[in-house]
Tab-separated table of C-alpha atoms in Angstrom:
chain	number	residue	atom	x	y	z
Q	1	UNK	CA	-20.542	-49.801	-13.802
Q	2	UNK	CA	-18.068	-49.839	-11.192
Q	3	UNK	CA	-14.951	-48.966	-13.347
Q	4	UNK	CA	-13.048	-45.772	-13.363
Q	5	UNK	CA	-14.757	-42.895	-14.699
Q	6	UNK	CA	-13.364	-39.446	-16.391
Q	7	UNK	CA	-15.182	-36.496	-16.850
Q	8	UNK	CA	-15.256	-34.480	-18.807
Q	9	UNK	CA	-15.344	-36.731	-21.908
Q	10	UNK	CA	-14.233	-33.882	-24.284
Q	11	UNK	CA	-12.934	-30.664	-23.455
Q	12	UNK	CA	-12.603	-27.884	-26.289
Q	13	UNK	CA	-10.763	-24.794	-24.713
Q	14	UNK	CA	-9.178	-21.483	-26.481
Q	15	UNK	CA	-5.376	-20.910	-25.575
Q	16	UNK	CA	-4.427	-19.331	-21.984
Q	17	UNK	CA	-7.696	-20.912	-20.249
Q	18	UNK	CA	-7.473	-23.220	-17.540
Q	19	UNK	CA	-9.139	-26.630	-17.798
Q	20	UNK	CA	-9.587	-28.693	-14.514
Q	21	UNK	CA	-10.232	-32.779	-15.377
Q	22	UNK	CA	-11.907	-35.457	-13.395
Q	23	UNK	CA	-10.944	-39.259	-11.921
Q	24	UNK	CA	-13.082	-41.311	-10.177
Q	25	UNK	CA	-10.859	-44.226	-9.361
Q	26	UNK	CA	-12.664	-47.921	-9.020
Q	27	UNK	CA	-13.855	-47.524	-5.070
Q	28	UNK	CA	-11.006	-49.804	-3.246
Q	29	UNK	CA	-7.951	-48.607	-5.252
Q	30	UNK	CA	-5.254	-46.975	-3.444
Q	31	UNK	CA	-3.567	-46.027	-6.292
Q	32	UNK	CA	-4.372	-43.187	-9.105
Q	33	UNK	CA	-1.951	-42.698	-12.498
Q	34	UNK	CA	-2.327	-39.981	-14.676
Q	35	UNK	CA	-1.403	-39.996	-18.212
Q	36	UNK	CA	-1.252	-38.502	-21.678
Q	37	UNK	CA	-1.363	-40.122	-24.855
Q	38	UNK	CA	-1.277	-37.624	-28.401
Q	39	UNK	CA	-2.593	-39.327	-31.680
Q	40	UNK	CA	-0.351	-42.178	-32.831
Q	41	UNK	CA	1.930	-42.790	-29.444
Q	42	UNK	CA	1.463	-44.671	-26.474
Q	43	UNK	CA	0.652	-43.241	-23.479
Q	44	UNK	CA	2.816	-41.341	-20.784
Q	45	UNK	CA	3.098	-41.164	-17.849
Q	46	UNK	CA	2.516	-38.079	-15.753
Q	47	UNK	CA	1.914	-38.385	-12.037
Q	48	UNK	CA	0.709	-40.971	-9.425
Q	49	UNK	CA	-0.740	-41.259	-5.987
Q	50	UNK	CA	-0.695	-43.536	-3.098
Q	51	UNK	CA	-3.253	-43.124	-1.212
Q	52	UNK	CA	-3.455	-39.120	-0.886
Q	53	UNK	CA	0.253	-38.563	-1.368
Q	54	UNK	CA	1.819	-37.742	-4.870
Q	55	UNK	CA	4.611	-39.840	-5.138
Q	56	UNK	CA	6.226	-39.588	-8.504
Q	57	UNK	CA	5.726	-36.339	-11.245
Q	58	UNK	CA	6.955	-36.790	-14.875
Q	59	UNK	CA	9.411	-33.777	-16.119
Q	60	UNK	CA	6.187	-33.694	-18.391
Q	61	UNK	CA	4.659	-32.218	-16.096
Q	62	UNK	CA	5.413	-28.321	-16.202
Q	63	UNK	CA	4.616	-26.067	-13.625
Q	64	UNK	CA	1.439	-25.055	-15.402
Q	65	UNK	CA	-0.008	-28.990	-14.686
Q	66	UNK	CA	-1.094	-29.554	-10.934
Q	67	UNK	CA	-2.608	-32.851	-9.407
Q	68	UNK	CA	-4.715	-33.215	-6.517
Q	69	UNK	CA	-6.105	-36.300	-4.497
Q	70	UNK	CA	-7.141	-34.829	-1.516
Q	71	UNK	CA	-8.949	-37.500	0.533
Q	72	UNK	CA	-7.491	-40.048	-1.523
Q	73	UNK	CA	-10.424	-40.672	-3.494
Q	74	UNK	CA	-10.635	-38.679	-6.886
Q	75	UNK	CA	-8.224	-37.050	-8.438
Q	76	UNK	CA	-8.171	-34.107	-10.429
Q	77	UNK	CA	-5.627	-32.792	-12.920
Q	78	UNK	CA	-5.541	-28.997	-13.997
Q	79	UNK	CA	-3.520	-27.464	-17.026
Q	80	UNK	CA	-3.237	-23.321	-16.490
Q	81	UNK	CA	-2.225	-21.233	-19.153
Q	82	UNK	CA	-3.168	-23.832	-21.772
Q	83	UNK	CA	-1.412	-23.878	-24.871
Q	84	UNK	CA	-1.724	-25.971	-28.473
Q	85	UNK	CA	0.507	-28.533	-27.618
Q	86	UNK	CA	-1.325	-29.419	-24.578
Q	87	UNK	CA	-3.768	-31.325	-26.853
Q	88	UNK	CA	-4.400	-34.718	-25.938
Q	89	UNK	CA	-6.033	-37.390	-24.611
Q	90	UNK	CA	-5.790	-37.488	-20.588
Q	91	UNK	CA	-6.427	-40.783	-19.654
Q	92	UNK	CA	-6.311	-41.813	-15.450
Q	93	UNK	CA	-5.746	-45.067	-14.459
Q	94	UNK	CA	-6.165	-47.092	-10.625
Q	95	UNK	CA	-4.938	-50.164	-8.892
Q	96	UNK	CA	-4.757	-51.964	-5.725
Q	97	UNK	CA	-1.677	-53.311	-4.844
Q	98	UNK	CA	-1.270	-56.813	-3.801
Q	99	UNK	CA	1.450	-59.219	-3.855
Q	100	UNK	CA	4.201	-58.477	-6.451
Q	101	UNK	CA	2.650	-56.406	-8.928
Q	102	UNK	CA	-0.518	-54.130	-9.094
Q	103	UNK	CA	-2.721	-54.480	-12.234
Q	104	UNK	CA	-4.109	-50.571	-13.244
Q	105	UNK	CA	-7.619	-50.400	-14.798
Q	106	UNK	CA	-8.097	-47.434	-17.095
Q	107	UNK	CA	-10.678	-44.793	-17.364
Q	108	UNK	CA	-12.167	-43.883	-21.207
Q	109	UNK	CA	-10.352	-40.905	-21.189
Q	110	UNK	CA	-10.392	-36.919	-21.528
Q	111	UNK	CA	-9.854	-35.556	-25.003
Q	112	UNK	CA	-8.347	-31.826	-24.997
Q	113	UNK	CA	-8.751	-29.375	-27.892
Q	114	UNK	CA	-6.704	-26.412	-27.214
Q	115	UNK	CA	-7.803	-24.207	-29.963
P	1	UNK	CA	12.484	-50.301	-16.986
P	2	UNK	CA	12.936	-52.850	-19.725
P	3	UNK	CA	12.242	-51.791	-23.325
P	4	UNK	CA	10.042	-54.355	-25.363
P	5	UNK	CA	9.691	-54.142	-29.280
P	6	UNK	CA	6.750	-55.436	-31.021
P	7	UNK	CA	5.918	-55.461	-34.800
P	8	UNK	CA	4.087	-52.590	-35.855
P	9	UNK	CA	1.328	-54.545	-37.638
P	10	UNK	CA	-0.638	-57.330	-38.340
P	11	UNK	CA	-3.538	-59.276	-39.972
P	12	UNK	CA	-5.875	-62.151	-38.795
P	13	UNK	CA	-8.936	-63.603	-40.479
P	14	UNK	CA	-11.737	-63.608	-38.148
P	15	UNK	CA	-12.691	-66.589	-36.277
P	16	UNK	CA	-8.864	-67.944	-36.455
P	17	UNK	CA	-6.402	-67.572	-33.772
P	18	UNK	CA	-4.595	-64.047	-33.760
P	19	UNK	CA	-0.888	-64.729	-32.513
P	20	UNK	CA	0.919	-61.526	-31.225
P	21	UNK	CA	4.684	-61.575	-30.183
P	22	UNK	CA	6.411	-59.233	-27.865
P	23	UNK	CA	10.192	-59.544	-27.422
P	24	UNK	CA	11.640	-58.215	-23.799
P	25	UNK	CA	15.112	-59.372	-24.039
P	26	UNK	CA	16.334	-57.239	-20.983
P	27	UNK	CA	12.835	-58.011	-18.251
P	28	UNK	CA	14.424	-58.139	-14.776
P	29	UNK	CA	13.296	-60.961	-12.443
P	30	UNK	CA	10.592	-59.005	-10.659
P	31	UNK	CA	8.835	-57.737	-13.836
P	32	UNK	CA	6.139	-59.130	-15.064
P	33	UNK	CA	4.589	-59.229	-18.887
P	34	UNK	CA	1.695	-56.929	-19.186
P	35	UNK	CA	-0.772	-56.620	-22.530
P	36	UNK	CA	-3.205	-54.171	-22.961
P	37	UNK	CA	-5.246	-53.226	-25.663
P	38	UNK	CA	-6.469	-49.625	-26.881
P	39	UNK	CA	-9.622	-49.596	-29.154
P	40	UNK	CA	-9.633	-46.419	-31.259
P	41	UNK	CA	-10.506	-42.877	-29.396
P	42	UNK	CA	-11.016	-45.196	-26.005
P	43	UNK	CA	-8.979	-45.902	-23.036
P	44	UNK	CA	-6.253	-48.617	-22.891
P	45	UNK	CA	-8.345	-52.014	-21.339
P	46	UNK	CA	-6.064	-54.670	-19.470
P	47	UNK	CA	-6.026	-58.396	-20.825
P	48	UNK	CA	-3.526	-59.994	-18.950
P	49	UNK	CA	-0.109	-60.658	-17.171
P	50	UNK	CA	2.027	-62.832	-16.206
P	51	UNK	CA	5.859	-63.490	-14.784
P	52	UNK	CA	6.508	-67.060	-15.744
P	53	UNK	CA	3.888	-69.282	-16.446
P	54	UNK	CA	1.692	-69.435	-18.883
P	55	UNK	CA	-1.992	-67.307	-18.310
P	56	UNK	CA	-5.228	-67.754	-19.864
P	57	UNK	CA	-8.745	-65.909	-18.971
P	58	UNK	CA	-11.787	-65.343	-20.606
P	59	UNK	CA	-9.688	-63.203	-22.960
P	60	UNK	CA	-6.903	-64.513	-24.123
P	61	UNK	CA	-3.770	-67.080	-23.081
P	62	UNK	CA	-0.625	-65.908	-22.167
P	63	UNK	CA	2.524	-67.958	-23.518
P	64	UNK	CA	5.611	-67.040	-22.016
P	65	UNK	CA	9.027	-68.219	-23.314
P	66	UNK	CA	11.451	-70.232	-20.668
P	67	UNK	CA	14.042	-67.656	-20.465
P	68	UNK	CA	11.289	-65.043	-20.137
P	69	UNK	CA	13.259	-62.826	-23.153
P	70	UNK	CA	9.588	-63.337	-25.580
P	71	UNK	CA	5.964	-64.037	-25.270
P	72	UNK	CA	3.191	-64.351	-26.808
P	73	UNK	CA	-0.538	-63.130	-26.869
P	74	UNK	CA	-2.707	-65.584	-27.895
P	75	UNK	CA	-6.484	-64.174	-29.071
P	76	UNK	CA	-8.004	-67.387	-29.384
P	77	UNK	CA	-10.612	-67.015	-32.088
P	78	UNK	CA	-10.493	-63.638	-33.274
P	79	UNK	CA	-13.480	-60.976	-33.840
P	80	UNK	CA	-14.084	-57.484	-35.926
P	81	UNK	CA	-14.231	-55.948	-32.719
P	82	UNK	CA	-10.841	-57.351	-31.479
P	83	UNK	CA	-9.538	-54.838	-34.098
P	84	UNK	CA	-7.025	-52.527	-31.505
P	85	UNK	CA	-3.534	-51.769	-30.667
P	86	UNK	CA	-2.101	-53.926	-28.386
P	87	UNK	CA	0.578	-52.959	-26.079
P	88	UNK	CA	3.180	-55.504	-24.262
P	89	UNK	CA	4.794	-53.712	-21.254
P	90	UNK	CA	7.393	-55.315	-19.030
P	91	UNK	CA	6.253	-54.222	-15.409
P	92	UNK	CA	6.613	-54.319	-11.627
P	93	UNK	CA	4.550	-52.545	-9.003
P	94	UNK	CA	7.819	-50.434	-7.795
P	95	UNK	CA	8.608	-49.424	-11.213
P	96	UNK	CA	4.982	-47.635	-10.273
P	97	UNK	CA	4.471	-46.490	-14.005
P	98	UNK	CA	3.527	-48.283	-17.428
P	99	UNK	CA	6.194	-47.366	-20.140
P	100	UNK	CA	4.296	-47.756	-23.441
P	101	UNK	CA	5.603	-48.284	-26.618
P	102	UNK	CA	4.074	-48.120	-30.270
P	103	UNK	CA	2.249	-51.439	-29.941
P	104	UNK	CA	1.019	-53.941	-32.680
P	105	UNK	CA	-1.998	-52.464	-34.475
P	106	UNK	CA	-4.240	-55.777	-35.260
P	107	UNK	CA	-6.629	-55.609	-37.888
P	108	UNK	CA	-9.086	-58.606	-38.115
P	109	UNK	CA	-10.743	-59.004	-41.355
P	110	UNK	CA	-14.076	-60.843	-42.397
């Protein structure tokens, strides 16, 4: 399967641990979206990258999240200091843009249990 | 980014067409329509998109109104396992994020 990929699947963490996440974007993408969706709401959006640069952070984003893409490949996402609310499913998206619009392919997702 | 409003819910009898609207009154010229689905507990899967003319794939079709302001998903014969939310997102690569709404949760029945 040459799709994006997430790992872990599940995550089940006490309160004040860190949790580091996984992306594996599909292989040509230049392009890597973060996002969280909690039970009932669409997702939202978090970060992005182009290439190896972040480009865009969501006020979401509090100084405990961090992204990386270092050699603008995969991407991880890590949450310090979790708390409750950080609960959710972390879902990572890529895309290749071309012409007017670029079309982002998402990964199955990493549900958080902050305990 | 332009706000679109879809109905919360709705029913279809498996094997008929399942007909989904999605109003984006305000889309600016460069936007185009997006529609993605999310299956429960999985990740959101892309259908289609278009800006002005109709679309159609091995998924669905894609009818979009003149004045771009509606459009509509078509599933053409619907399955159990189309059951999902479906999102419609208004969209253009320098907007470079997906703003999601609530979506149209689509049950199909047997």
């Amino acid at each position: 399967d040459t799709g994006v990929s997430q790992d872990p699947r599940h995550k089940i963490t006490k309160r004040g641990q860190n949790v580091t996440f996984r992306c594996d974007p599909i292989s040509e993408h230049n392009r890597l979206y973060w996002y969280r969706q909690t039970l009932g709401q669409g997702p939202e959006f978090l970060t992005y990258f182009q290439n190896e640069a972040q480009l865009e952070k969501s006020r979401l984003l509090s100084d405990r999240f961090s992204a990386e893409r270092p050699k603008g490949s995969f991407s991880t996402l890590e949450i310090q200091r979790t708390e409750q609310g950080d609960s959710a499913m972390y879902l990572c998206a890529s895309s290749l843009i071309a012409g007017g619009t670029d079309t982002q392919y998402f990964g199955p997702g990493t549900r958080l249990t902050v305990l | 980014d332009a706000k679109t409003t879809q109905p919360p819910s709705m029913d279809c009898a498996e094997g008929r067409a399942a007909n989904l609207p999605c109003n984006h009154s305000t889309i600016s010229g460069n936007e185009y329509v997006y529609w993605y689905r999310q299956i429960h507990s999985q990740g959101p899967q892309y259908i289609i998109h278009g800006l002005k003319n109709n679309e159609t794939n091995e998924m669905a079709s894609l009818i979009i109104t003149e004045d771009r302001k509606s459009s509509t998903l078509i599933l053409p014969h619907a399955t159990l396992r189309d059951t999902a939310v479906y999102y419609c997102i208004a969209y253009a690569g320098n907007n470079r994020k997906l703003i999601w709404g609530l979506g149209t949760s689509l049950a199909v029945n047997p």
